[in-house]
mmCIF file of C-alpha atoms in Angstrom:
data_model
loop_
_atom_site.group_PDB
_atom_site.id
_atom_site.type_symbol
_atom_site.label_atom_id
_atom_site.label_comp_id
_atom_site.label_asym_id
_atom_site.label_seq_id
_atom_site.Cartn_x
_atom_site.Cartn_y
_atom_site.Cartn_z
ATOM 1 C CA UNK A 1 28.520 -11.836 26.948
ATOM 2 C CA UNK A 2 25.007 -12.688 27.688
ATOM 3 C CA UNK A 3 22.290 -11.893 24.693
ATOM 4 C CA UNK A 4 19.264 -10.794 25.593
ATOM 5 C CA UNK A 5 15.659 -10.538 23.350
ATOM 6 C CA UNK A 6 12.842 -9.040 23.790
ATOM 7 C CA UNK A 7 9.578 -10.910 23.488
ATOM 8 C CA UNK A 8 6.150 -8.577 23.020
ATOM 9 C CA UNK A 9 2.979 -10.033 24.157
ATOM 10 C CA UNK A 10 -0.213 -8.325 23.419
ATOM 11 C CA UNK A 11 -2.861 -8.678 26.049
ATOM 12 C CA UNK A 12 -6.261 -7.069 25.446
ATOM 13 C CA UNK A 13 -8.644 -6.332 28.179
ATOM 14 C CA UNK A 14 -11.906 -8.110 27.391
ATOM 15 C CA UNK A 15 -9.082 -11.429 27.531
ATOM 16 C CA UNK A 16 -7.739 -10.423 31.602
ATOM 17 C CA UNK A 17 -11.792 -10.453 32.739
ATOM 18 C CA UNK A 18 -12.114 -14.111 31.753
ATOM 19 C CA UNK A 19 -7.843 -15.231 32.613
ATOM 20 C CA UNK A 20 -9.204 -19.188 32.119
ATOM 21 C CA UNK A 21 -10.503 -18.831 28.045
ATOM 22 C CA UNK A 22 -8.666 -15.318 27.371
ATOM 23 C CA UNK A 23 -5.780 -15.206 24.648
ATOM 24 C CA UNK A 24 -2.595 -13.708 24.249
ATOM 25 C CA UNK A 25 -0.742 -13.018 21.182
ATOM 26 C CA UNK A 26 3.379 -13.121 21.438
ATOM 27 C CA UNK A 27 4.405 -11.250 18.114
ATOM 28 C CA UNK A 28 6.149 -13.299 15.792
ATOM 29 C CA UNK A 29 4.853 -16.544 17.194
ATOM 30 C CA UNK A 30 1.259 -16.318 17.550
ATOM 31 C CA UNK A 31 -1.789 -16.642 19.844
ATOM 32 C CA UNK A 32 -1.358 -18.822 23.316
ATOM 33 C CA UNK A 33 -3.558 -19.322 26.288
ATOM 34 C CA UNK A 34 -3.048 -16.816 28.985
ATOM 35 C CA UNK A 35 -3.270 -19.965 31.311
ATOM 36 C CA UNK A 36 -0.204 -20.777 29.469
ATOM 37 C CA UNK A 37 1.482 -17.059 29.367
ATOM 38 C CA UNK A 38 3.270 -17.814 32.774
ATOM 39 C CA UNK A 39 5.356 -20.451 32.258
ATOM 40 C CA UNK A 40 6.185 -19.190 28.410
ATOM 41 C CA UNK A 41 7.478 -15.721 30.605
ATOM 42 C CA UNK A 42 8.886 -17.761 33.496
ATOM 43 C CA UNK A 43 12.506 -16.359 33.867
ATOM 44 C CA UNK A 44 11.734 -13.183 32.127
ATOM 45 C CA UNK A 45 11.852 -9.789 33.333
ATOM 46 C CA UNK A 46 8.055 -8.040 32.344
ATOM 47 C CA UNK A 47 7.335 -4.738 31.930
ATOM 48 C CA UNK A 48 3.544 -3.744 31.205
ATOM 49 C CA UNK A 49 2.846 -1.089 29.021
ATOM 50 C CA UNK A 50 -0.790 -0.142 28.295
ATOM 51 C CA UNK A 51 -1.719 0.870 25.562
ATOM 52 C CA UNK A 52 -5.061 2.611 24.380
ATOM 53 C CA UNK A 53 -5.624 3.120 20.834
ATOM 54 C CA UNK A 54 -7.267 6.438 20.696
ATOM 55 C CA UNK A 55 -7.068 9.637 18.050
ATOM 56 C CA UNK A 56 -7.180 11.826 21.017
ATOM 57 C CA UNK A 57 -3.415 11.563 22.077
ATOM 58 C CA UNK A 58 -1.998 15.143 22.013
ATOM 59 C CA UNK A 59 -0.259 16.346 18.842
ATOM 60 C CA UNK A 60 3.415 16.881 19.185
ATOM 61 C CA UNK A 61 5.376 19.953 18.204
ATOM 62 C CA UNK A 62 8.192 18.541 16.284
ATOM 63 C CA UNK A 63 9.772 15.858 13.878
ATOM 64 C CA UNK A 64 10.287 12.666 15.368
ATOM 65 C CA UNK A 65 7.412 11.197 16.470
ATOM 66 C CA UNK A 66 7.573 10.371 20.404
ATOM 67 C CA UNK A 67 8.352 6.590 21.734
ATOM 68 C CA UNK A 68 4.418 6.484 23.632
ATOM 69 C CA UNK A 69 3.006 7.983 20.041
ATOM 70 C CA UNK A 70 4.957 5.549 18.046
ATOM 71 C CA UNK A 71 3.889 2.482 20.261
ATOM 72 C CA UNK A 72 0.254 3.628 19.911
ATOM 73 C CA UNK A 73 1.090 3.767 16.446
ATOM 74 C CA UNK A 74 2.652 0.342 15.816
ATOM 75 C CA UNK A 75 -0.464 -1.016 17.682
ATOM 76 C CA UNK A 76 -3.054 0.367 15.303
ATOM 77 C CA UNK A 77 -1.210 -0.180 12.117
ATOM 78 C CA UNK A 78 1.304 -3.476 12.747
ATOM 79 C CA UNK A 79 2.709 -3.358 9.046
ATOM 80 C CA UNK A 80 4.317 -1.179 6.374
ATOM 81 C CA UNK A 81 1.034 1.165 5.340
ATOM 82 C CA UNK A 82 2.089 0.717 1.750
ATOM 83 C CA UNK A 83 -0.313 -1.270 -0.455
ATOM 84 C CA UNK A 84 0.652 -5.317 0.155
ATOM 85 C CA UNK A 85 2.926 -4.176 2.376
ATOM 86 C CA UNK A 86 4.285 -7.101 5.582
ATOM 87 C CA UNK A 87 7.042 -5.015 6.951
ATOM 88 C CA UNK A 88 6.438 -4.848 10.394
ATOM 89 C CA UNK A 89 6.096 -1.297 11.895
ATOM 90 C CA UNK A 90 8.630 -1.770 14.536
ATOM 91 C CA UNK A 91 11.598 -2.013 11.701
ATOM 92 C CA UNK A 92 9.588 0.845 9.681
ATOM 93 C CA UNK A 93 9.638 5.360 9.583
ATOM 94 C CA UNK A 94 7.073 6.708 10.939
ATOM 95 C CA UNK A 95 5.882 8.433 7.796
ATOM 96 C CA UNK A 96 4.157 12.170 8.007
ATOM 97 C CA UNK A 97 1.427 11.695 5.872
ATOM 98 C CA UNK A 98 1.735 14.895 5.013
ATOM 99 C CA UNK A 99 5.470 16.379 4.784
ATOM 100 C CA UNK A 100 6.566 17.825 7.881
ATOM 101 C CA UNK A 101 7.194 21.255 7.212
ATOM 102 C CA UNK A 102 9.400 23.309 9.788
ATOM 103 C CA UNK A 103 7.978 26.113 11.794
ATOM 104 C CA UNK A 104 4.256 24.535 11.388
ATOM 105 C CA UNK A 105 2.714 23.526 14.664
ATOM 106 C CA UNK A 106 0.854 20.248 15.280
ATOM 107 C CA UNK A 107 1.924 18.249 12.727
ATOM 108 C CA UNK A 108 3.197 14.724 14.210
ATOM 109 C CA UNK A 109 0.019 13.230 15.183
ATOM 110 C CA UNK A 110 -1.991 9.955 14.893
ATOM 111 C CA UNK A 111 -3.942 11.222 11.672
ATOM 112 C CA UNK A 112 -0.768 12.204 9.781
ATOM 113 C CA UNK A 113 1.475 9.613 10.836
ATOM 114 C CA UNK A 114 1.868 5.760 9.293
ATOM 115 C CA UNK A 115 4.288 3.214 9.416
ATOM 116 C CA UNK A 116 6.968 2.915 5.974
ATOM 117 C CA UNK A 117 9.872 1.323 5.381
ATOM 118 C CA UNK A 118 12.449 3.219 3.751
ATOM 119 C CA UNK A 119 12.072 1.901 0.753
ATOM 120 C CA UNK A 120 7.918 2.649 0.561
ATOM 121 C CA UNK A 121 8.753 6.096 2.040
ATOM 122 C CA UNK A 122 11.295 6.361 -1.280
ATOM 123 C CA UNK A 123 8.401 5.620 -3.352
ATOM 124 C CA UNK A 124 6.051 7.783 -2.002
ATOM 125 C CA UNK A 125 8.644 10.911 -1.682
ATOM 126 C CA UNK A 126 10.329 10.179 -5.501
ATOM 127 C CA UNK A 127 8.434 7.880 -7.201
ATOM 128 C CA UNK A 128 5.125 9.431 -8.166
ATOM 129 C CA UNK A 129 2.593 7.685 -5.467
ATOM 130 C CA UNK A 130 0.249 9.962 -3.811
ATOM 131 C CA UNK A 131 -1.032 9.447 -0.432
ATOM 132 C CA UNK A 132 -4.186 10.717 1.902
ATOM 133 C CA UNK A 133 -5.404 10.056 5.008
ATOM 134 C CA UNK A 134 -9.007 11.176 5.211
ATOM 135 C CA UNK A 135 -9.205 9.181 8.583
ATOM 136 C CA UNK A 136 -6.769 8.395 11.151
ATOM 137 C CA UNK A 137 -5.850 5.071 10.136
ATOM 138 C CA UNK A 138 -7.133 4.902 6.525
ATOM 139 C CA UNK A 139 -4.707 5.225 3.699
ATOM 140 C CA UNK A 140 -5.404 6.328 -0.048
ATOM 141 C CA UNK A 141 -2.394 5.630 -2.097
ATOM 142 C CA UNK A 142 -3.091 6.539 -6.095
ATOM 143 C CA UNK A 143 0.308 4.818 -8.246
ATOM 144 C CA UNK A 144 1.770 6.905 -11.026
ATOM 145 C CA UNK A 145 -0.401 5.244 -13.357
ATOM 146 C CA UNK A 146 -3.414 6.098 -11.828
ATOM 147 C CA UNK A 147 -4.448 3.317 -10.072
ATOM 148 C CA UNK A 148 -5.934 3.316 -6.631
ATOM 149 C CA UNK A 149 -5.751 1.343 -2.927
ATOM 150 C CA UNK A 150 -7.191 2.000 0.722
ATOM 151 C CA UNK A 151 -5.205 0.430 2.888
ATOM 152 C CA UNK A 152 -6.432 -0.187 6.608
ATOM 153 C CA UNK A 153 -5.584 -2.492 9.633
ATOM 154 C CA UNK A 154 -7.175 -5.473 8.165
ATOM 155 C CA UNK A 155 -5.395 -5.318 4.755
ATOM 156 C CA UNK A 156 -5.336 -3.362 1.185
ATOM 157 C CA UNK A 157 -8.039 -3.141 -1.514
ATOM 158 C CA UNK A 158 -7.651 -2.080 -4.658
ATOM 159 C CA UNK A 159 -10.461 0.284 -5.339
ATOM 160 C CA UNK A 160 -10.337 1.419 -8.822
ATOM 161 C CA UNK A 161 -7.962 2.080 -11.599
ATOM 162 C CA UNK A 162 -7.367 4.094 -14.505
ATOM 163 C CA UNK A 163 -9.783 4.503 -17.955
ATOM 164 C CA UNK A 164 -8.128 2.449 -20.765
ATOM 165 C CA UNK A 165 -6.502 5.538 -23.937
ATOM 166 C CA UNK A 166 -9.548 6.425 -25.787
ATOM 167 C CA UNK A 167 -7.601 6.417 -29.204
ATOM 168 C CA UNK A 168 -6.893 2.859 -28.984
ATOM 169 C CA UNK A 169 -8.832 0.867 -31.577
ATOM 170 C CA UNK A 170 -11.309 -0.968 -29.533
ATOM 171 C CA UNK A 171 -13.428 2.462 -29.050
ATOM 172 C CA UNK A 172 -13.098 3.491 -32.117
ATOM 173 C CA UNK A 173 -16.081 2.579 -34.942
ATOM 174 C CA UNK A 174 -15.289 2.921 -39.231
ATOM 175 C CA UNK A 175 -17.632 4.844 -40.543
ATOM 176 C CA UNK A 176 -20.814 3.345 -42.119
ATOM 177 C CA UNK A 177 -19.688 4.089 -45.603
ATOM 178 C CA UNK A 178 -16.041 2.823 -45.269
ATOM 179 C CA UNK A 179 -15.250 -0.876 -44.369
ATOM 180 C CA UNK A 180 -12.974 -1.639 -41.436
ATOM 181 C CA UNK A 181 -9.436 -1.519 -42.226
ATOM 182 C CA UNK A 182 -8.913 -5.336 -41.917
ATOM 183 C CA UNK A 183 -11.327 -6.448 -44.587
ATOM 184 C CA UNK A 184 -10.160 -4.092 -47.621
ATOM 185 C CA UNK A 185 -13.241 -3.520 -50.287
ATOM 186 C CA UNK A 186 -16.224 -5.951 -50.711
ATOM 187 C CA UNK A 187 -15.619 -8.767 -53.207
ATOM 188 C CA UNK A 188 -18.579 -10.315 -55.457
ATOM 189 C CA UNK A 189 -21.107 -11.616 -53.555
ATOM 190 C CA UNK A 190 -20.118 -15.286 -52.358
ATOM 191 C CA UNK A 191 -16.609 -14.023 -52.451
ATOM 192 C CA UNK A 192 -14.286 -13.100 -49.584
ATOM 193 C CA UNK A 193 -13.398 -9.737 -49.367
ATOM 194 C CA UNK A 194 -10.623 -8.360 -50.764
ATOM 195 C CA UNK A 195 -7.513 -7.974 -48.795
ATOM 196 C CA UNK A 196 -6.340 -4.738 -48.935
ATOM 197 C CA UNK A 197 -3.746 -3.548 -51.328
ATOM 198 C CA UNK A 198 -0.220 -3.345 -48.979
ATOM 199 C CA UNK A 199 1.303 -1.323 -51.817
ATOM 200 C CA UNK A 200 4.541 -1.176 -53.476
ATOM 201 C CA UNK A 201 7.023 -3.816 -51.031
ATOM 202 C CA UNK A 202 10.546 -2.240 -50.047
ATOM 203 C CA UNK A 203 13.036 -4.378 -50.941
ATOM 204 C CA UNK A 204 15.173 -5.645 -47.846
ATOM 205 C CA UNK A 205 18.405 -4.472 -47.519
ATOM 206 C CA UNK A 206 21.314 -6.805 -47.329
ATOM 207 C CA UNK A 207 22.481 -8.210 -43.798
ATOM 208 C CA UNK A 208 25.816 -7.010 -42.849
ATOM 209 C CA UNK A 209 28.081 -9.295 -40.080
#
């Protein structure tokens, strides 16, 4: 049985008006010359598929997100939209940014769609993360404890995180009158302090095998 794989190569169109210093980029491998694309592809059956990344592509009336939508969609986000995330979108969900809801029209569109792996799309579902996407493109995740990320094409940044308790001890100040805790009352002058009094000691009990 013969094996077959499929090799994408990403061509943009400022690199085909100048063919003798324009690029190509073959996914997984990396960028080559397009004077060198033809004999990398020699043998191989093409198929062109262009591709325009624009918000205006129509919104689709239904669950699963359409093969031309999702391609448009791998191309602007490549990855897993999750903070850090590396998965690459052709292995991930394509995640309604907002839950689909049945009977609402419109919903599977570019600004309510990103790329998550099953796991991510676990987390975001059952484990507490909240997401937004105030732009088509632009993620918000917030993580159960509060902190925050934006997420675009070029990577994630964290971009704040939650106010440390307020009752821990570090905001709190003794009053003027009373010494801190640590130093017990003031001894004679060119004395230490005195420690403070740990009152009566429990006696241990005895260890038992």
């Amino acid at each position: 049985m013969t094996r077959t794989a499929e090799i994408v190569v990403r061509l943009h169109s400022t690199d085909l008006a100048d063919p003798s210093n324009g690029t190509a980029h073959l996914a997984g491998w990396g960028h080559v010359l397009l004077s060198q694309l033809g004999t990398i592809l020699t043998g191989c059956q093409v198929t062109v598929r262009p591709i325009v990344i624009d918000t205006t592509v129509p919104a689709f009336d239904g669950y699963v997100v359409p093969d031309a939508m999702r391609r448009v969609l791998g191309e602007r986000n490549p990855v897993d939209v999750f903070p850090y995330g590396t998965r690459q979108a052709g292995s991930c969900q394509g995640d309604h940014t907002i839950p689909y809801q049945a009977g609402v029209h419109a919903q599977t569109h570019l600004g309510n769609l990103g790329p998550l792996s099953s796991f991510t799309h676990r987390l975001k579902t059952h484990g507490g993360w909240h997401l937004e996407q105030p732009a088509p493109g632009l993620f918000l995740w917030r993580s159960p404890l509060g902190y925050q990320y934006a997420v675009t094409t070029t990577g994630t940044i964290r971009i704040g995180k939650p106010e440390p308790p307020q009752h821990r001890w570090w905001h709190q100040e003794p009053p003027e009158h009373q010494p801190p805790d640590d130093l017990g009352p003031l001894g004679r002058a060119g004395t230490a302090p005195i420690p403070p009094d740990p009152g009566e000691r429990q006696t241990p009990l005895p260890y038992v095998a």
